[in-house]
Tab-separated table of C-alpha atoms in Angstrom:
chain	number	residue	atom	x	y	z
H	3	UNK	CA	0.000	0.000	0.000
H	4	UNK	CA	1.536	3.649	-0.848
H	5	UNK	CA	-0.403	6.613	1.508
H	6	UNK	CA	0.294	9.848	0.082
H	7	UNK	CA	-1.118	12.448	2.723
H	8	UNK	CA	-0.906	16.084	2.740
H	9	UNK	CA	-0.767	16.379	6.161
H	10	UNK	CA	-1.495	20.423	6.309
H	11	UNK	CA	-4.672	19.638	5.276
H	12	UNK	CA	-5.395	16.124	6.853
H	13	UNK	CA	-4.799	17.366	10.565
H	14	UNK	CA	-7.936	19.396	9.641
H	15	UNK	CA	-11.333	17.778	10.723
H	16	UNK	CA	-14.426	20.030	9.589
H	17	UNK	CA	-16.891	17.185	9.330
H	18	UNK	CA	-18.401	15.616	6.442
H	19	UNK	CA	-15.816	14.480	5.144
H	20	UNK	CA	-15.853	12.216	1.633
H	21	UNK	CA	-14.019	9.238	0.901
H	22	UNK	CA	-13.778	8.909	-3.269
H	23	UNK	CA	-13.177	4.487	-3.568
H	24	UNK	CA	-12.917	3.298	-6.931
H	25	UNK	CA	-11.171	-0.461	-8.076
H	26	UNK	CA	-9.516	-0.533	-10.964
H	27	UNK	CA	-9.551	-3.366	-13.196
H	28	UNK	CA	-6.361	-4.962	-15.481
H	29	UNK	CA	-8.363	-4.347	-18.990
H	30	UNK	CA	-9.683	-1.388	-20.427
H	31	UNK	CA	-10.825	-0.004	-16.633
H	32	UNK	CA	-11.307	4.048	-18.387
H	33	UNK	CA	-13.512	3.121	-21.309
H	34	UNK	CA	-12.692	2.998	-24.845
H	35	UNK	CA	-9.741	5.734	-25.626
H	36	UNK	CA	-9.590	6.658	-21.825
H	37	UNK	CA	-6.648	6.681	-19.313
H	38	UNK	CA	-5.785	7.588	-15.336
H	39	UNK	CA	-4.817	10.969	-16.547
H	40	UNK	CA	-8.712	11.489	-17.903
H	41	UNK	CA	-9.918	10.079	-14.765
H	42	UNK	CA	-7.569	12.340	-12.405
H	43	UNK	CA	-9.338	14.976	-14.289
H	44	UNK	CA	-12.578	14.263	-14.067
H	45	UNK	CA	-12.266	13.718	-10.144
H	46	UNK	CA	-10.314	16.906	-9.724
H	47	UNK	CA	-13.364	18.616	-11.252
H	48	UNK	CA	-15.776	17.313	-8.552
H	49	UNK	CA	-17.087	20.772	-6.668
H	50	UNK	CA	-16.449	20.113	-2.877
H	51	UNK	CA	-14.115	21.481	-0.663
H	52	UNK	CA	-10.885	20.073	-1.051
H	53	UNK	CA	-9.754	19.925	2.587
H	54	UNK	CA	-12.763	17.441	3.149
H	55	UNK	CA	-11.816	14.862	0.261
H	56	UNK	CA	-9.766	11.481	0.154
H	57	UNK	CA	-9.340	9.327	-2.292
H	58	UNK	CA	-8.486	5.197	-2.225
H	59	UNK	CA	-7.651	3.171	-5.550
H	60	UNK	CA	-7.494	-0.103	-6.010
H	61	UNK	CA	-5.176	-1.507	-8.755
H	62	UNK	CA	-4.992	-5.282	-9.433
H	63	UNK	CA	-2.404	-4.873	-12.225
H	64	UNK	CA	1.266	-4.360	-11.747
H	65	UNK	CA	2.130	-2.020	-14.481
H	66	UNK	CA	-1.028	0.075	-14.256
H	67	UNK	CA	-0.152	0.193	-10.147
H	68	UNK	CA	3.126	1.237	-10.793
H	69	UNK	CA	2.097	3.995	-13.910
H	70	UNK	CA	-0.363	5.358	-10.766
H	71	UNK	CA	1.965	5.325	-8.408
H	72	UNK	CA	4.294	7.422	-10.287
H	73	UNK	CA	1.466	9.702	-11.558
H	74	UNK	CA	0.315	10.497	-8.210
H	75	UNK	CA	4.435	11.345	-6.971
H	76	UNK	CA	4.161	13.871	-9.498
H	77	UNK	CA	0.663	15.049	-8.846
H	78	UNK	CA	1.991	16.329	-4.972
H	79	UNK	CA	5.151	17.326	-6.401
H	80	UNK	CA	3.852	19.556	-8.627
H	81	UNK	CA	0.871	20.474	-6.807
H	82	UNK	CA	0.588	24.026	-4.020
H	83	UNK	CA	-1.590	23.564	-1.129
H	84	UNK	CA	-4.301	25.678	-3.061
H	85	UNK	CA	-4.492	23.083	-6.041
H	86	UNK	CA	-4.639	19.790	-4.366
H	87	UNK	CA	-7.614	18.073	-4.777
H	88	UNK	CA	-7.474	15.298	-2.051
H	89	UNK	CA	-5.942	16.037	1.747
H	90	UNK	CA	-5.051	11.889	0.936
H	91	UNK	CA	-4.403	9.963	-1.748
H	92	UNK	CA	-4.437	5.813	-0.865
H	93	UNK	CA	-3.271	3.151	-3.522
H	94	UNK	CA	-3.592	-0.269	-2.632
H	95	UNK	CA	-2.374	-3.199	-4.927
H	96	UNK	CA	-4.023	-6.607	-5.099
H	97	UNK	CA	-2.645	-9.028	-7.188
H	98	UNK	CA	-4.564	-11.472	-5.884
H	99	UNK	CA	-7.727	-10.375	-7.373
H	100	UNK	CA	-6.174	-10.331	-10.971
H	101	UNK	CA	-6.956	-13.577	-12.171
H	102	UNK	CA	-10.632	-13.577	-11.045
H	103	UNK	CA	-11.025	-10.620	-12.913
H	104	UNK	CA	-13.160	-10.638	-15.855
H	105	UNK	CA	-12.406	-8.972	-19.357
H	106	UNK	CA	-14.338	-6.038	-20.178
H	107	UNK	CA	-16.387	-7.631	-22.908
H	108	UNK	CA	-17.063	-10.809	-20.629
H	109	UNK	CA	-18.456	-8.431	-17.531
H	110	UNK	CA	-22.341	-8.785	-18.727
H	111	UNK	CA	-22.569	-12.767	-19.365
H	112	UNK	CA	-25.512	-14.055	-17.408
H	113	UNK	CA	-23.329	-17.304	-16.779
H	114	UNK	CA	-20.283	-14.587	-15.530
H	115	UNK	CA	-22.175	-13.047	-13.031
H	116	UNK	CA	-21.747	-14.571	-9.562
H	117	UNK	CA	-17.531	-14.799	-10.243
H	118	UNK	CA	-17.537	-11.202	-11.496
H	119	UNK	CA	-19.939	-9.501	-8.565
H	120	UNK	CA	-17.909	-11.893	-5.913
H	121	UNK	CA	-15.077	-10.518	-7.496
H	122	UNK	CA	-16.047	-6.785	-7.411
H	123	UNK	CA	-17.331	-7.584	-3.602
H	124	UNK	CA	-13.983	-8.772	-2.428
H	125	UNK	CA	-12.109	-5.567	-4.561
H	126	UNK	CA	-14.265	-2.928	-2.907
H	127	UNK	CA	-14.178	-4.787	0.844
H	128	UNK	CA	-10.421	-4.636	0.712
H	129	UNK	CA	-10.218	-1.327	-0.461
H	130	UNK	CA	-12.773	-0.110	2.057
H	131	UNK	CA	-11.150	-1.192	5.330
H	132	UNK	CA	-7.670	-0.420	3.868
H	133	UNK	CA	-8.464	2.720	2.910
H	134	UNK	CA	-11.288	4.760	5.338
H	135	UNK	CA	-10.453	6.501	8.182
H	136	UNK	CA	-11.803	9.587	10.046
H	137	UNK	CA	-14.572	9.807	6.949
H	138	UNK	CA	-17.984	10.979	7.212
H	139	UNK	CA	-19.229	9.273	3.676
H	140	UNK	CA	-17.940	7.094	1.251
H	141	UNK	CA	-18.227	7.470	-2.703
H	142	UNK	CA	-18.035	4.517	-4.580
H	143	UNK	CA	-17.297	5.160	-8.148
H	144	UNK	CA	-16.507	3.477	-11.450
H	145	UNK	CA	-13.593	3.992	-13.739
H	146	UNK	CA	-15.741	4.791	-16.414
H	147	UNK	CA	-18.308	6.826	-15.422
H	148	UNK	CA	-17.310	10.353	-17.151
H	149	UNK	CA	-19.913	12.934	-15.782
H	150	UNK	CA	-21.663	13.620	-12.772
H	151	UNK	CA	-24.155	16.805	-11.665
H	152	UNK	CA	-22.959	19.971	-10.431
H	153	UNK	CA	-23.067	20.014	-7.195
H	154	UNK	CA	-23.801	16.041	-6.468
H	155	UNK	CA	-21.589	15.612	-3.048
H	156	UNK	CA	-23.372	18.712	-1.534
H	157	UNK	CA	-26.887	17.238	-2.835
H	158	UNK	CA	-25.769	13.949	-0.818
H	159	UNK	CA	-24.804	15.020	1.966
H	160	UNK	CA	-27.133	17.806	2.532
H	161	UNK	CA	-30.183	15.217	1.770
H	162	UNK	CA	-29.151	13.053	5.089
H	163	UNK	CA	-30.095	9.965	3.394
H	164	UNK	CA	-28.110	6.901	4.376
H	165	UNK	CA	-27.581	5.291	1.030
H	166	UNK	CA	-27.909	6.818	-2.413
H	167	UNK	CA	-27.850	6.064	-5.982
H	168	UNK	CA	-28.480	8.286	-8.956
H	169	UNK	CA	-29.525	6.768	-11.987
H	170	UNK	CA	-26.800	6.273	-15.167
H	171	UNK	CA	-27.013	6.313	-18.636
H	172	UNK	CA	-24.923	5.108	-21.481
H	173	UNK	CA	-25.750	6.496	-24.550
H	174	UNK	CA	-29.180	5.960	-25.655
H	175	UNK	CA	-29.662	3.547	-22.640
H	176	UNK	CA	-31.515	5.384	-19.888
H	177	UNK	CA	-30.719	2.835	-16.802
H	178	UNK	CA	-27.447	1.062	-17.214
H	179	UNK	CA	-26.939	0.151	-13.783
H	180	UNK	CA	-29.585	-2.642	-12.938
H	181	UNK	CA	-28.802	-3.829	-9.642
H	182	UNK	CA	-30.763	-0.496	-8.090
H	183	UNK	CA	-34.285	-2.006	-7.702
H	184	UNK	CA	-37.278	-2.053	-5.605
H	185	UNK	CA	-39.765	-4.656	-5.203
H	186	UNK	CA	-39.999	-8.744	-5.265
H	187	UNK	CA	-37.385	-10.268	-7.345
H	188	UNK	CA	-37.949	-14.050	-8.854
H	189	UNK	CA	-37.625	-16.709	-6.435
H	190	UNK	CA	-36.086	-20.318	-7.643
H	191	UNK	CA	-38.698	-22.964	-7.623
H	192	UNK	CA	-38.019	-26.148	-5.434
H	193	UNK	CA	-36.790	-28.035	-8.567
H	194	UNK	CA	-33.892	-25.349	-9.025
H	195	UNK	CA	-33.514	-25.038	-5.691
H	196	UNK	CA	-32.469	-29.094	-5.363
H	197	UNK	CA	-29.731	-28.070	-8.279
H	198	UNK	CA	-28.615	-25.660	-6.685
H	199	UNK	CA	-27.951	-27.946	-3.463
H	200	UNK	CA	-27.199	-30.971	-5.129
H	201	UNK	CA	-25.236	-29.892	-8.663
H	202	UNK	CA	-22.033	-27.797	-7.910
H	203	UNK	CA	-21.456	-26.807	-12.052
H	204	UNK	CA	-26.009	-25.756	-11.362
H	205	UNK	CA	-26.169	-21.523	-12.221
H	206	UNK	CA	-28.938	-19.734	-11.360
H	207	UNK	CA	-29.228	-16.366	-12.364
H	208	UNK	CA	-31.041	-13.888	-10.459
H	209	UNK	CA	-33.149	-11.855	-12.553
H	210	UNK	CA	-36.340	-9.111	-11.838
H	211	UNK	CA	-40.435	-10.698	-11.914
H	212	UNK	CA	-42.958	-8.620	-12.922
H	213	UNK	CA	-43.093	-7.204	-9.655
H	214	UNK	CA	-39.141	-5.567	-9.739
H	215	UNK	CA	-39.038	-2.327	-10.402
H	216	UNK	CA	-35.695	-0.257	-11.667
H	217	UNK	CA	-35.003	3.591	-11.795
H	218	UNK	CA	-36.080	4.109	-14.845
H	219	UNK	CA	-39.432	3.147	-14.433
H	220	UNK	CA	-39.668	6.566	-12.097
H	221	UNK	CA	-37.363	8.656	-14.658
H	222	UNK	CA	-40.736	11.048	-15.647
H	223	UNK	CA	-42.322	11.159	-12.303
H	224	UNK	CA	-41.780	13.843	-9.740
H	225	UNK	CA	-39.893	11.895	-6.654
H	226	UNK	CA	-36.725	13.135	-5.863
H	227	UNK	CA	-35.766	10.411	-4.084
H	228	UNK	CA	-37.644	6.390	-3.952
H	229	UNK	CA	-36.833	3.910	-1.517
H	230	UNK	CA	-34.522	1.373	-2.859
H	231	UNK	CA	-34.533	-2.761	-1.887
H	232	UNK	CA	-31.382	-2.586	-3.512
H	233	UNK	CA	-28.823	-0.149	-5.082
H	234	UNK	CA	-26.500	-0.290	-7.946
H	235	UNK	CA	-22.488	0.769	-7.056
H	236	UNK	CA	-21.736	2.490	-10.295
H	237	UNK	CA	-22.379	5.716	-8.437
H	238	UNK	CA	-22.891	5.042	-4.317
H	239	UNK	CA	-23.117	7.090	-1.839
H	240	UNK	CA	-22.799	5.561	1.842
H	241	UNK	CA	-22.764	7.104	5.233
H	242	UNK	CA	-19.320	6.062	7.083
H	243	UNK	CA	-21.012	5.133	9.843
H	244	UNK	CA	-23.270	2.087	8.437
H	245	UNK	CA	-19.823	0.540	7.070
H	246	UNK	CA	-17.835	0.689	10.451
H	247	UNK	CA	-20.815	-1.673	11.954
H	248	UNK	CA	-19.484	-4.006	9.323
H	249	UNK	CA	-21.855	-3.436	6.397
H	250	UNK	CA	-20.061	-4.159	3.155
H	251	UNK	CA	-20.361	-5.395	-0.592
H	252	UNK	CA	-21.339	-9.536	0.103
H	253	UNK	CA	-18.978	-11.700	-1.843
H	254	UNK	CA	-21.388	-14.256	-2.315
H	255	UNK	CA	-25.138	-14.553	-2.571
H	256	UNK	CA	-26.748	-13.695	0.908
H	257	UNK	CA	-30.252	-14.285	-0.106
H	258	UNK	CA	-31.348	-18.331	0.462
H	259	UNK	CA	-28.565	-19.140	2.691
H	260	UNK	CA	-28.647	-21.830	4.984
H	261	UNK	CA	-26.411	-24.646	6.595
H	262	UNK	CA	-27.392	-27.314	3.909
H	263	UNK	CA	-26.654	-24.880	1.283
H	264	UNK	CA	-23.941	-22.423	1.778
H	265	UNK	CA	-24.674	-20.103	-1.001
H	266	UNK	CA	-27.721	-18.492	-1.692
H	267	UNK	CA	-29.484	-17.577	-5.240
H	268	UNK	CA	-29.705	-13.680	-5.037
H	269	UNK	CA	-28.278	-10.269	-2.856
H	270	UNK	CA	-24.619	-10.347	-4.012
H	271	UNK	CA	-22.339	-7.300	-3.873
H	272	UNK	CA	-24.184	-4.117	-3.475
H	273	UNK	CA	-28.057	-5.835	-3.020
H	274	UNK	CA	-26.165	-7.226	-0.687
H	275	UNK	CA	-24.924	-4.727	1.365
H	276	UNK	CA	-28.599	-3.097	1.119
H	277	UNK	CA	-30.078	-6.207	2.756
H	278	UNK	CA	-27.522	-6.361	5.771
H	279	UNK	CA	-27.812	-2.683	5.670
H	280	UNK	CA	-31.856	-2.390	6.151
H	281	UNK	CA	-31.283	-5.054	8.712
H	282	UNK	CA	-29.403	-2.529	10.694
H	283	UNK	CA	-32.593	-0.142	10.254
H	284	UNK	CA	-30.822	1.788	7.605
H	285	UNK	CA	-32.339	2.695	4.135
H	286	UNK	CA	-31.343	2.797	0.568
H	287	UNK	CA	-32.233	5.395	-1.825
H	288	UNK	CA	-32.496	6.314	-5.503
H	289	UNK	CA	-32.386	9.375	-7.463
H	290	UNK	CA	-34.200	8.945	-10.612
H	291	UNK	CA	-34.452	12.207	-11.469
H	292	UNK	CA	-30.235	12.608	-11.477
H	293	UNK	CA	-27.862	10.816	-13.832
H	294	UNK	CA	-24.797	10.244	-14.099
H	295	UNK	CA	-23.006	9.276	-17.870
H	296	UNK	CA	-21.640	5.717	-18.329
H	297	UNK	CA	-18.864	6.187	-20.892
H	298	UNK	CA	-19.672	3.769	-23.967
């Protein structure tokens, strides 16, 4: 792990203070034609004060960790007081997450899933409780996502809701992240549920009923904000709090477990962490109305 802390600014504590989290995958993490540099950017842009931000990456490539850590050298080299971004800059490598990681076109096979989101679970847990400190809130962000609101840290934090999601889009497609839903989700029947028990190689893949609603379905109403059963971590915004009581991203289905069978069939990842976290009496929200852009 490499901490790079500018310690003028850390050994000030103003309160709500943001922790920026993002994992960074060995293939293609940016997008098409994207690199760290167009990512450093697009953070730096983020409106906030700069004495309340931190940021933790997670690299599970050696050459892209090393290109980073170099990068960021020269970022606080270069960089006065007035013009850095981040009071703390964490990189944490984990090689031992790079050969579970998918490629980029693989990420959306049905069949991929459950490796891909345990993957993604274990990346963000280790980064978490590596990374967050004295932080009010946590931002969970992806790689790729290339535009946010004005204003979008302020409209989280001054909104006092304990979980949030905004909606993204990618291109013409008005909902890209689909694991922000509210509402019953299909069930297996007992036949797939004996599979699932008794055949090891058996996949089930979770999937919506007719009863699952996602963001988009509120995209023209007036709600600023709906009550979430589960929330998507393209964009995620957490209260500090609800993950020092131990509420992370599941790395492995949560929903359907039991002694006999020691993995369930839904509530991986993030609809995980939504589960444990409305267990704790907490709630999970969605913006509909806000979006976020997915690069293509």
């Amino acid at each position: 792990m490499v901490n790079y802390t500018h310690r003028s600014l850390a050994e000030v504590d103003t309160g709500k203070n943001i922790l920026f989290l993002l994992s960074i995958g060995p293939s293609n993490a940016y997008g098409e034609g994207r690199t760290f540099e167009d990512l450093l950017n697009f953070l730096h842009a983020t409106e906030y004060p700069t004495e309340k931000l931190s940021l933790g990456l997670l690299i599970v490539n050696k050459e892209e960790f090393e290109a980073i850590d170099k990068r960021i050298t020269q970022y606080y080299e270069e960089a006065t007081p007035s013009t850095k971004k981040f009071q703390s800059i964490k990189l944490l490598y984990a090689p031992f997450l790079e050969s579970s990681t998918l490629d980029r076109e693989e990420r959306h096979h049905n069949d991929k899933q459950k490796e891909r989101r345990r993957t993604l679970a274990r990346a963000r847990n280790y980064l978490l409780y590596n990374t967050m400190d004295h932080q009010d809130y946590v931002l969970w962000i992806d790689a790729d996502i290339i535009s946010l609101p004005d204003r979008i840290l302020t409209t989280f934090v001054e909104s006092d809701r304990d979980i949030i999601t905004i909606r993204i889009t990618q291109g013409n497609q008005n909902d890209y992240d689909r694991n922000a839903w509210v509402g019953a989700r299909a069930k297996p029947s007992s036949e797939q549920l004996a599979q699932m028990k008794n055949d090891p190689k058996y996949v089930y893949v979770p999937h919506n009923s007719g009863d699952t609603k996602n963001l988009a379905v509120f995209a023209n109403g007036k709600e600023e904000f709906v009550e979430l059963d589960s929330v998507g971590g393209t964009v995620l915004f957490v209260k500090a709090e609800i993950h020092k009581q131990g509420v992370s991203h599941t790395p492995y289905y949560a929903i359907g477990t039991d002694f006999g069978i020691k993995e369930g069939y839904d509530g991986i990842e993030t609809e995980g962490l939504c589960y444990v976290a409305q267990a704790l009496g907490y709630k999970c929200w969605g913006m509909p109305l806000v979006t976020g852009e997915h690069v293509l």
